[in-house]
Amino acid sequence: MKNLFCVFSILCFLFIGGCSGESNQPPEEKIENALARKLEPGVSISELNIEVSKKVENANIPEVVSRSTFELTFNENFYEQIDSVQETPVVKLVASKGETLQGTIVTRSVIFGEKDWNTAVESIEVAQILGKAESQYGKNGFLIDQSSEHRELVAKIKEEERLVEEARRAKMLELREALTGKWSTDEPMLSNGNVWSGKSGRNMAFEVTLPKGTEVSGEASVTMYDYDSPWLQVEIPAKFRIAKGGSEMKINLSRKTEFERVGFTLSHHTDITFTRNGKLRFPDDWKDIEYSNQLKKAENKVRLAKIKRYEAIMKEHNPLIVKANSAMSDLPLEYNTYAMFLVEGNNHGRVIGVDQYHPNSWVQTATVHAGLLKAGETGVIKITLRKLSDCVQLAGKALNGVVSRAVRSCYGTYRMELVEKI
C-alpha cells in the first residue's frame, strides 16, 4: 500500500493535469487561444481536450508542456484555385461548411504572475487545409470549375479570341495581297538617309518579287543590282513572313550573299523589313547603320531598257569583258589584231601616252582619257594592238580629268575606238 502511494505521487508530479488543480497547468482556454491564432479564416475550434501535461524539470519558473487533442469545424465552404479566367479564380470545392478535422497540438506554457499563463504552440498535427474560405476570395468572387457560369465565360472568351485572330489574319492577308508582285526602284540604296556607295564608288539598288498566294509565310526573291549598270546583278531566293497584326513583312535571304561588283555583303540572318508603302530597310548593328531603299510596285522600265540594250549589244558585238584594273597588256591580243571589249570607264588608274597607249596603261582609265567614256559609263570599245617597227616617244597630257605620262616605247601600242555606249 505504501509503495502504491509512491507511484501515485510520482505520476502526480509528472502529469500535473491528472493530479493537480488548475493552478498547476494552463487552462484549456489558453491552449485554444494559441491554436486559434494558427488557424485560417473560416475554421474554428469546436472541441479541445488536454490529454497530458508535463512539468519541465530545472526550469527557473514553472513551465509545462501539454499535449491536447482538438476538433476543427469549417464555418464556411473552402475552395482551392485550380485555374483563372480573366483574372477571376476558377476553383473546386475541397471542404463543405460543417465538416470537421481532428488533430493533436503540443504547447509550452509558462506561468507569470500568480495565475496567468503564456502559452506557445510547439507543433500541430492535422490534415492540411487546402484552399481558402469562400469569404476570402474578395469582391470579384470566383468561378466553380465546370459550372454553367464558368463554361459560358470560357466560351465567350474563345469566341472573342477567334474574332480577334480572324481580324488579325485578315490584316495579314490584306498586306500579303498588297505586296504581291514585283517591286522595283528608281533610287539608289541609302545609308542613314544618305546615298550609299561602296569603296569603288558604285551604288546599289534592290528589287523584290513576291509570288501570288494566300500564305502568310513562304518563298520570295530579292535582287541586288548595280544602280548604274543594272545588268550586273545577283538574284537570291528568300523567305518571307508577315508580322502578326499585318503591319509589315520580314524577309531573310536564303544564304549569305556577297555582291562583289559593288562591295556589299548581306547576311541571311539579317531581318529585312518591307512595308506596305514599299519601304525596304535593314540594320547593320555593328556599324549602327540603317540601310533603306524606297520601292514601288512596278517594273523599272529604265532598268529593263538598259538590260535589253546590254543584251542586244552583247549579242551583236560579242565583246570580251574587261576586268577592273586591267592593263592593256592583260588583253588577249596578238600584234596587229583587234577585238571588241566591254569596258566601264573610271578615272583613277594609270595612263601612259596620248591616242597611242603604252601596254602598262589601265584600259578603263585610258578610255576616259581618250574621251570615249566618262567615269561610270559602259561601252563596247574596239582595241587594236600595233607592233612598232622602231622605238617611239609616247606623249603625256592631261585630258578629260586624267593625266597621262610620257614614255619611250619600243614594242607595241594600243589604239581605241568607241563602237557603242550602253
Tab-separated table of C-alpha atoms in Angstrom:
chain	number	residue	atom	x	y	z
A	1	MET	CA	0.000	0.000	0.000
A	2	LYS	CA	2.877	2.308	0.850
A	3	ASN	CA	4.604	1.514	-2.479
A	4	LEU	CA	1.407	2.238	-4.420
A	5	PHE	CA	1.254	5.709	-2.843
A	6	CYS	CA	4.821	6.462	-4.021
A	7	VAL	CA	3.998	5.571	-7.600
A	8	PHE	CA	0.911	7.740	-7.434
A	9	SER	CA	2.994	10.630	-6.094
A	10	ILE	CA	5.498	10.370	-8.981
A	11	LEU	CA	2.710	10.329	-11.589
A	12	CYS	CA	1.174	13.304	-9.871
A	13	PHE	CA	4.460	15.179	-10.320
A	14	LEU	CA	4.959	14.225	-13.971
A	15	PHE	CA	1.383	14.606	-15.196
A	16	ILE	CA	0.095	17.637	-13.463
A	17	GLY	CA	-3.093	17.735	-15.466
A	18	GLY	CA	-4.177	14.420	-13.939
A	19	CYS	CA	-3.341	15.164	-10.305
A	20	SER	CA	-3.101	18.863	-9.684
A	21	GLY	CA	-5.516	21.696	-9.694
A	22	GLU	CA	-5.975	24.243	-12.478
A	23	SER	CA	-3.265	26.475	-10.994
A	24	ASN	CA	-0.559	23.934	-11.827
A	25	GLN	CA	-1.306	23.708	-15.578
A	26	PRO	CA	-2.612	26.103	-18.248
A	27	PRO	CA	-6.364	26.068	-18.712
A	28	GLU	CA	-7.813	24.748	-21.987
A	29	GLU	CA	-8.800	28.307	-22.913
A	30	LYS	CA	-5.110	29.310	-23.169
A	31	ILE	CA	-4.312	26.385	-25.454
A	32	GLU	CA	-7.416	27.108	-27.550
A	33	ASN	CA	-6.301	30.714	-27.965
A	34	ALA	CA	-2.807	29.619	-29.030
A	35	LEU	CA	-4.275	27.170	-31.546
A	36	ALA	CA	-6.811	29.714	-32.841
A	37	ARG	CA	-4.001	32.107	-33.779
A	38	LYS	CA	-2.628	29.435	-36.162
A	39	LEU	CA	-5.898	28.746	-37.977
A	40	GLU	CA	-7.005	30.048	-41.367
A	41	PRO	CA	-10.098	32.271	-41.525
A	42	GLY	CA	-13.279	30.215	-41.852
A	43	VAL	CA	-12.179	27.468	-39.427
A	44	SER	CA	-12.933	27.370	-35.687
A	45	ILE	CA	-12.194	25.096	-32.735
A	46	SER	CA	-15.256	23.084	-31.812
A	47	GLU	CA	-13.587	20.948	-29.103
A	48	LEU	CA	-10.227	20.712	-27.286
A	49	ASN	CA	-9.126	18.285	-24.575
A	50	ILE	CA	-5.842	18.264	-22.678
A	51	GLU	CA	-4.607	14.681	-22.666
A	52	VAL	CA	-1.446	15.124	-20.641
A	53	SER	CA	0.723	17.879	-19.153
A	54	LYS	CA	4.312	17.556	-18.001
A	55	LYS	CA	6.248	19.920	-15.810
A	56	VAL	CA	9.661	20.854	-17.193
A	57	GLU	CA	12.427	19.993	-14.753
A	58	ASN	CA	15.109	22.555	-13.777
A	59	ALA	CA	13.087	25.473	-15.139
A	60	ASN	CA	13.670	28.772	-13.341
A	61	ILE	CA	9.958	29.466	-13.432
A	62	PRO	CA	7.070	26.994	-13.649
A	63	GLU	CA	6.930	25.652	-17.231
A	64	VAL	CA	4.548	22.990	-18.554
A	65	VAL	CA	4.435	21.039	-21.825
A	66	SER	CA	0.932	19.835	-22.782
A	67	ARG	CA	-0.417	17.519	-25.452
A	68	SER	CA	-4.068	18.074	-26.428
A	69	THR	CA	-6.499	16.711	-28.949
A	70	PHE	CA	-8.852	19.008	-30.825
A	71	GLU	CA	-11.605	19.126	-33.404
A	72	LEU	CA	-11.885	21.859	-36.051
A	73	THR	CA	-15.107	22.813	-37.834
A	74	PHE	CA	-15.357	24.515	-41.213
A	75	ASN	CA	-17.639	27.544	-40.728
A	76	GLU	CA	-17.997	28.041	-44.496
A	77	ASN	CA	-17.168	26.240	-47.710
A	78	PHE	CA	-13.481	26.021	-48.666
A	79	TYR	CA	-12.323	26.215	-52.297
A	80	GLU	CA	-8.953	25.539	-53.941
A	81	GLN	CA	-7.934	27.585	-57.012
A	82	ILE	CA	-7.034	25.408	-59.997
A	83	ASP	CA	-7.099	27.973	-62.810
A	84	SER	CA	-8.138	31.521	-63.652
A	85	VAL	CA	-10.183	33.177	-66.379
A	86	GLN	CA	-9.643	36.887	-66.998
A	87	GLU	CA	-8.099	37.208	-63.532
A	88	THR	CA	-11.118	35.506	-61.924
A	89	PRO	CA	-10.107	32.386	-59.942
A	90	VAL	CA	-11.516	29.041	-61.086
A	91	VAL	CA	-11.949	26.816	-58.017
A	92	LYS	CA	-13.075	23.409	-56.840
A	93	LEU	CA	-14.775	22.579	-53.531
A	94	VAL	CA	-12.406	20.922	-51.055
A	95	ALA	CA	-14.411	21.183	-47.805
A	96	SER	CA	-18.060	21.930	-47.031
A	97	LYS	CA	-19.429	24.031	-44.208
A	98	GLY	CA	-19.897	21.887	-41.100
A	99	GLU	CA	-17.210	19.313	-41.945
A	100	THR	CA	-14.662	18.604	-39.199
A	101	LEU	CA	-10.984	17.757	-38.787
A	102	GLN	CA	-9.268	16.092	-35.818
A	103	GLY	CA	-5.732	16.821	-34.713
A	104	THR	CA	-3.184	16.991	-31.939
A	105	ILE	CA	-1.350	20.031	-30.571
A	106	VAL	CA	1.721	20.280	-28.316
A	107	THR	CA	2.124	23.525	-26.368
A	108	ARG	CA	4.635	25.002	-23.935
A	109	SER	CA	3.205	27.207	-21.181
A	110	VAL	CA	4.997	29.492	-18.701
A	111	ILE	CA	3.217	30.952	-15.701
A	112	PHE	CA	3.526	34.631	-14.976
A	113	GLY	CA	2.013	36.401	-12.086
A	114	GLU	CA	0.029	34.227	-9.745
A	115	LYS	CA	-2.448	32.521	-12.055
A	116	ASP	CA	-1.912	33.596	-15.657
A	117	TRP	CA	-0.141	31.526	-18.337
A	118	ASN	CA	1.751	32.435	-21.503
A	119	THR	CA	1.162	29.548	-23.964
A	120	ALA	CA	3.006	28.957	-27.277
A	121	VAL	CA	2.469	26.244	-29.901
A	122	GLU	CA	5.344	23.822	-30.460
A	123	SER	CA	3.727	21.508	-33.013
A	124	ILE	CA	0.379	20.756	-34.644
A	125	GLU	CA	-0.574	17.502	-36.301
A	126	VAL	CA	-3.661	17.855	-38.506
A	127	ALA	CA	-4.597	17.180	-42.120
A	128	GLN	CA	-3.574	20.030	-44.454
A	129	ILE	CA	-6.341	22.526	-45.124
A	130	LEU	CA	-6.339	23.162	-48.889
A	131	GLY	CA	-7.598	26.349	-50.497
A	132	LYS	CA	-9.280	29.083	-48.536
A	133	ALA	CA	-12.678	30.105	-47.213
A	134	GLU	CA	-15.301	31.436	-49.609
A	135	SER	CA	-15.259	34.847	-47.902
A	136	GLN	CA	-11.525	35.242	-48.633
A	137	TYR	CA	-11.903	35.462	-52.421
A	138	GLY	CA	-12.792	39.154	-52.362
A	139	LYS	CA	-15.485	41.161	-54.077
A	140	ASN	CA	-14.837	39.636	-57.536
A	141	GLY	CA	-15.557	36.183	-56.145
A	142	PHE	CA	-14.710	33.063	-58.126
A	143	LEU	CA	-15.992	30.597	-60.690
A	144	ILE	CA	-16.623	26.996	-59.738
A	145	ASP	CA	-14.912	24.659	-62.172
A	146	GLN	CA	-17.244	23.391	-64.922
A	147	SER	CA	-20.189	25.381	-63.593
A	148	SER	CA	-22.514	26.941	-66.170
A	149	GLU	CA	-21.053	30.382	-65.447
A	150	HIS	CA	-17.539	29.010	-65.980
A	151	ARG	CA	-18.402	27.297	-69.246
A	152	GLU	CA	-20.271	30.352	-70.567
A	153	LEU	CA	-17.368	32.687	-69.792
A	154	VAL	CA	-14.817	30.327	-71.373
A	155	ALA	CA	-16.970	30.049	-74.497
A	156	LYS	CA	-17.330	33.838	-74.664
A	157	ILE	CA	-13.583	34.353	-74.360
A	158	LYS	CA	-12.849	31.757	-77.043
A	159	GLU	CA	-15.284	33.456	-79.396
A	160	GLU	CA	-13.674	36.844	-78.734
A	161	GLU	CA	-10.233	35.340	-79.345
A	162	ARG	CA	-11.474	33.746	-82.565
A	163	LEU	CA	-12.780	37.085	-83.822
A	164	VAL	CA	-9.526	38.819	-82.899
A	165	GLU	CA	-7.482	36.114	-84.654
A	166	GLU	CA	-9.775	36.298	-87.667
A	167	ALA	CA	-9.336	40.074	-87.877
A	168	ARG	CA	-5.572	39.755	-87.398
A	169	ARG	CA	-5.274	37.172	-90.166
A	170	ALA	CA	-7.444	39.301	-92.443
A	171	LYS	CA	-4.973	42.181	-91.993
A	172	MET	CA	-2.062	39.834	-92.668
A	173	LEU	CA	-3.702	38.562	-95.854
A	174	GLU	CA	-4.506	42.125	-96.880
A	175	LEU	CA	-0.816	43.028	-96.588
A	176	ARG	CA	0.128	39.801	-98.378
A	177	GLU	CA	-2.103	40.791	-101.304
A	178	ALA	CA	-0.828	44.387	-101.284
A	179	LEU	CA	2.825	43.256	-101.506
A	180	THR	CA	2.272	40.533	-104.117
A	181	GLY	CA	4.114	41.229	-107.355
A	182	LYS	CA	7.370	42.867	-108.425
A	183	TRP	CA	8.707	45.903	-106.583
A	184	SER	CA	11.480	47.989	-108.097
A	185	THR	CA	13.056	51.408	-107.603
A	186	ASP	CA	14.484	54.348	-109.473
A	187	GLU	CA	16.545	55.416	-106.462
A	188	PRO	CA	19.831	54.030	-105.100
A	189	MET	CA	20.056	52.479	-101.644
A	190	LEU	CA	20.511	54.885	-98.727
A	191	SER	CA	22.658	54.571	-95.628
A	192	ASN	CA	21.250	56.518	-92.671
A	193	GLY	CA	19.403	58.716	-95.162
A	194	ASN	CA	22.357	59.359	-97.491
A	195	VAL	CA	23.138	57.665	-100.816
A	196	TRP	CA	25.343	54.646	-100.129
A	197	SER	CA	28.362	53.896	-102.267
A	198	GLY	CA	30.977	51.179	-101.967
A	199	LYS	CA	34.745	51.589	-101.976
A	200	SER	CA	34.678	51.550	-105.768
A	201	GLY	CA	32.103	54.352	-105.771
A	202	ARG	CA	29.357	52.048	-107.014
A	203	ASN	CA	25.743	52.474	-105.912
A	204	MET	CA	23.303	49.639	-105.337
A	205	ALA	CA	19.551	49.095	-105.501
A	206	PHE	CA	17.037	46.349	-104.709
A	207	GLU	CA	14.199	44.579	-106.400
A	208	VAL	CA	11.724	42.312	-104.556
A	209	THR	CA	9.374	39.760	-106.106
A	210	LEU	CA	6.585	38.117	-104.107
A	211	PRO	CA	4.568	35.418	-105.928
A	212	LYS	CA	0.795	35.171	-105.713
A	213	GLY	CA	-0.649	33.207	-102.803
A	214	THR	CA	-2.595	33.363	-99.567
A	215	GLU	CA	0.053	32.020	-97.204
A	216	VAL	CA	1.486	34.436	-94.645
A	217	SER	CA	4.973	32.932	-94.924
A	218	GLY	CA	6.767	31.428	-97.883
A	219	GLU	CA	9.178	31.976	-100.757
A	220	ALA	CA	10.232	35.304	-102.284
A	221	SER	CA	13.052	36.629	-104.441
A	222	VAL	CA	15.423	39.525	-103.772
A	223	THR	CA	17.692	41.074	-106.409
A	224	MET	CA	20.665	43.324	-105.620
A	225	TYR	CA	21.979	45.179	-108.648
A	226	ASP	CA	24.480	47.842	-109.658
A	227	TYR	CA	22.428	51.018	-109.856
A	228	ASP	CA	24.451	52.473	-112.763
A	229	SER	CA	24.979	49.189	-114.612
A	230	PRO	CA	21.731	47.367	-113.764
A	231	TRP	CA	22.526	44.331	-115.906
A	232	LEU	CA	25.109	43.487	-113.246
A	233	GLN	CA	23.025	41.838	-110.544
A	234	VAL	CA	22.691	38.953	-108.132
A	235	GLU	CA	19.323	37.303	-107.525
A	236	ILE	CA	18.852	35.463	-104.232
A	237	PRO	CA	15.997	33.176	-103.105
A	238	ALA	CA	14.489	34.390	-99.844
A	239	LYS	CA	11.915	33.552	-97.181
A	240	PHE	CA	9.209	35.951	-96.064
A	241	ARG	CA	6.783	36.093	-93.149
A	242	ILE	CA	4.017	38.554	-92.388
A	243	ALA	CA	4.257	40.050	-88.904
A	244	LYS	CA	1.321	39.433	-86.573
A	245	GLY	CA	-1.185	42.221	-86.996
A	246	GLY	CA	-0.220	42.682	-90.646
A	247	SER	CA	1.927	45.764	-90.043
A	248	GLU	CA	4.964	44.663	-92.070
A	249	MET	CA	6.756	41.812	-93.786
A	250	LYS	CA	10.083	40.314	-92.751
A	251	ILE	CA	12.404	38.887	-95.414
A	252	ASN	CA	15.546	36.787	-94.942
A	253	LEU	CA	17.913	35.759	-97.715
A	254	SER	CA	18.410	32.021	-98.107
A	255	ARG	CA	22.187	32.447	-97.884
A	256	LYS	CA	24.854	34.988	-97.069
A	257	THR	CA	25.381	36.974	-100.260
A	258	GLU	CA	28.458	38.951	-101.276
A	259	PHE	CA	27.861	41.296	-104.201
A	260	GLU	CA	31.472	41.803	-105.252
A	261	ARG	CA	30.570	44.203	-108.015
A	262	VAL	CA	29.606	46.953	-105.571
A	263	GLY	CA	31.389	45.605	-102.492
A	264	PHE	CA	28.353	44.832	-100.353
A	265	THR	CA	27.590	41.744	-98.247
A	266	LEU	CA	24.191	40.882	-96.776
A	267	SER	CA	23.783	38.100	-94.202
A	268	HIS	CA	20.959	35.585	-94.279
A	269	HIS	CA	20.494	36.329	-90.551
A	270	THR	CA	19.573	39.948	-91.275
A	271	ASP	CA	15.855	40.739	-90.989
A	272	ILE	CA	14.837	42.863	-93.967
A	273	THR	CA	11.671	44.823	-93.195
A	274	PHE	CA	9.316	45.512	-96.102
A	275	THR	CA	6.267	47.741	-95.528
A	276	ARG	CA	3.017	48.405	-97.345
A	277	ASN	CA	4.330	51.657	-98.857
A	278	GLY	CA	7.302	49.846	-100.412
A	279	LYS	CA	9.926	50.919	-97.891
A	280	LEU	CA	12.659	48.304	-97.592
A	281	ARG	CA	15.060	48.669	-94.687
A	282	PHE	CA	17.506	46.627	-92.649
A	283	PRO	CA	20.110	47.355	-89.951
A	284	ASP	CA	23.833	46.907	-89.580
A	285	ASP	CA	24.068	46.708	-85.806
A	286	TRP	CA	27.869	46.545	-85.829
A	287	LYS	CA	28.136	49.909	-87.587
A	288	ASP	CA	24.958	51.480	-86.170
A	289	ILE	CA	23.627	51.957	-89.703
A	290	GLU	CA	20.189	51.532	-91.228
A	291	TYR	CA	20.092	50.831	-94.950
A	292	SER	CA	16.936	51.632	-96.889
A	293	ASN	CA	15.558	51.645	-100.418
A	294	GLN	CA	12.210	53.059	-101.493
A	295	LEU	CA	10.498	50.655	-103.892
A	296	LYS	CA	7.285	50.898	-105.866
A	297	LYS	CA	5.031	48.195	-107.214
A	298	ALA	CA	6.007	48.334	-110.882
A	299	GLU	CA	8.670	47.271	-113.314
A	300	ASN	CA	11.617	49.656	-113.575
A	301	LYS	CA	11.304	50.391	-117.293
A	302	VAL	CA	14.555	52.351	-117.445
A	303	ARG	CA	16.441	49.438	-115.905
A	304	LEU	CA	14.736	46.938	-118.217
A	305	ALA	CA	15.603	49.073	-121.249
A	306	LYS	CA	19.267	49.199	-120.205
A	307	ILE	CA	19.326	45.442	-119.683
A	308	LYS	CA	17.669	44.874	-123.064
A	309	ARG	CA	20.166	47.183	-124.754
A	310	TYR	CA	23.047	45.465	-122.973
A	311	GLU	CA	21.840	42.050	-124.127
A	312	ALA	CA	21.445	43.289	-127.721
A	313	ILE	CA	24.934	44.802	-127.756
A	314	MET	CA	26.444	41.674	-126.271
A	315	LYS	CA	24.682	39.584	-128.922
A	316	GLU	CA	25.723	41.866	-131.783
A	317	HIS	CA	29.356	42.501	-130.847
A	318	ASN	CA	30.113	39.586	-128.515
A	319	PRO	CA	32.710	41.685	-126.641
A	320	LEU	CA	35.120	40.370	-124.069
A	321	ILE	CA	34.533	41.786	-120.607
A	322	VAL	CA	37.453	43.738	-119.201
A	323	LYS	CA	38.031	43.114	-115.518
A	324	ALA	CA	38.571	46.021	-113.129
A	325	ASN	CA	42.084	47.489	-113.033
A	326	SER	CA	43.219	45.568	-116.112
A	327	ALA	CA	46.306	46.779	-118.049
A	328	MET	CA	46.372	46.861	-121.833
A	329	SER	CA	48.930	44.064	-121.723
A	330	ASP	CA	46.370	41.839	-119.969
A	331	LEU	CA	44.122	41.834	-123.050
A	332	PRO	CA	44.184	38.655	-125.180
A	333	LEU	CA	45.539	40.364	-128.315
A	334	GLU	CA	48.302	39.457	-130.761
A	335	TYR	CA	50.283	42.052	-132.652
A	336	ASN	CA	48.367	43.779	-135.453
A	337	THR	CA	44.989	42.376	-134.346
A	338	TYR	CA	41.947	43.870	-132.685
A	339	ALA	CA	38.967	42.732	-130.637
A	340	MET	CA	35.804	44.106	-129.083
A	341	PHE	CA	35.832	44.707	-125.334
A	342	LEU	CA	33.140	45.727	-122.874
A	343	VAL	CA	34.702	48.472	-120.749
A	344	GLU	CA	33.480	50.597	-117.887
A	345	GLY	CA	35.294	53.908	-117.607
A	346	ASN	CA	36.993	55.125	-114.457
A	347	ASN	CA	39.400	57.972	-113.779
A	348	HIS	CA	41.698	56.674	-111.048
A	349	GLY	CA	44.106	54.378	-112.908
A	350	ARG	CA	47.481	54.679	-114.666
A	351	VAL	CA	47.668	56.045	-118.237
A	352	ILE	CA	50.762	56.347	-120.450
A	353	GLY	CA	50.531	58.031	-123.846
A	354	VAL	CA	48.046	60.024	-125.922
A	355	ASP	CA	45.983	58.380	-128.716
A	356	GLN	CA	48.562	55.583	-128.692
A	357	TYR	CA	48.758	53.948	-125.271
A	358	HIS	CA	51.541	52.006	-123.594
A	359	PRO	CA	50.878	48.344	-122.587
A	360	ASN	CA	51.040	49.342	-118.899
A	361	SER	CA	48.083	51.726	-119.232
A	362	TRP	CA	44.874	50.752	-117.483
A	363	VAL	CA	42.154	50.071	-120.030
A	364	GLN	CA	39.246	51.645	-118.082
A	365	THR	CA	41.134	54.874	-117.358
A	366	ALA	CA	42.567	55.146	-120.874
A	367	THR	CA	39.008	55.172	-122.297
A	368	VAL	CA	38.196	58.213	-120.143
A	369	HIS	CA	41.472	59.934	-121.056
A	370	ALA	CA	40.700	59.357	-124.734
A	371	GLY	CA	37.200	60.824	-124.310
A	372	LEU	CA	35.456	57.621	-125.340
A	373	LEU	CA	33.692	57.095	-122.000
A	374	LYS	CA	33.033	59.046	-118.833
A	375	ALA	CA	33.730	57.573	-115.427
A	376	GLY	CA	30.906	55.115	-114.702
A	377	GLU	CA	29.828	54.760	-118.337
A	378	THR	CA	29.998	51.414	-120.103
A	379	GLY	CA	30.538	50.772	-123.766
A	380	VAL	CA	31.953	48.479	-126.422
A	381	ILE	CA	35.475	49.555	-127.349
A	382	LYS	CA	37.459	48.291	-130.329
A	383	ILE	CA	41.080	47.932	-129.209
A	384	THR	CA	43.926	47.315	-131.653
A	385	LEU	CA	47.478	46.247	-130.777
A	386	ARG	CA	50.044	47.506	-133.275
A	387	LYS	CA	53.639	46.355	-133.361
A	388	LEU	CA	56.225	49.103	-133.649
A	389	SER	CA	58.959	48.881	-136.253
A	390	ASP	CA	61.054	51.264	-134.213
A	391	CYS	CA	61.013	52.871	-130.794
A	392	VAL	CA	58.734	55.878	-130.426
A	393	GLN	CA	58.225	58.562	-127.800
A	394	LEU	CA	54.707	58.440	-126.384
A	395	ALA	CA	53.470	61.822	-125.242
A	396	GLY	CA	51.809	62.635	-121.934
A	397	LYS	CA	48.912	65.008	-121.487
A	398	ALA	CA	46.011	65.856	-119.135
A	399	LEU	CA	42.714	65.106	-120.855
A	400	ASN	CA	39.179	64.665	-119.518
A	401	GLY	CA	40.282	64.772	-115.901
A	402	VAL	CA	43.026	62.150	-116.359
A	403	VAL	CA	46.757	62.900	-116.544
A	404	SER	CA	48.882	60.580	-118.709
A	405	ARG	CA	52.664	60.159	-118.569
A	406	ALA	CA	55.128	60.322	-121.416
A	407	VAL	CA	57.446	57.384	-122.028
A	408	ARG	CA	59.544	55.783	-124.771
A	409	SER	CA	58.090	52.520	-126.146
A	410	CYS	CA	59.848	50.006	-128.372
A	411	TYR	CA	57.335	47.167	-128.636
A	412	GLY	CA	53.691	47.884	-129.307
A	413	THR	CA	50.989	50.474	-128.705
A	414	TYR	CA	47.259	50.274	-128.315
A	415	ARG	CA	44.635	52.337	-130.113
A	416	MET	CA	40.966	52.521	-129.140
A	417	GLU	CA	37.683	53.327	-130.878
A	418	LEU	CA	34.200	53.638	-129.388
A	419	VAL	CA	31.814	51.201	-131.038
A	420	GLU	CA	28.715	51.775	-128.894
A	421	LYS	CA	27.781	53.040	-125.458
A	422	ILE	CA	25.228	51.243	-123.303
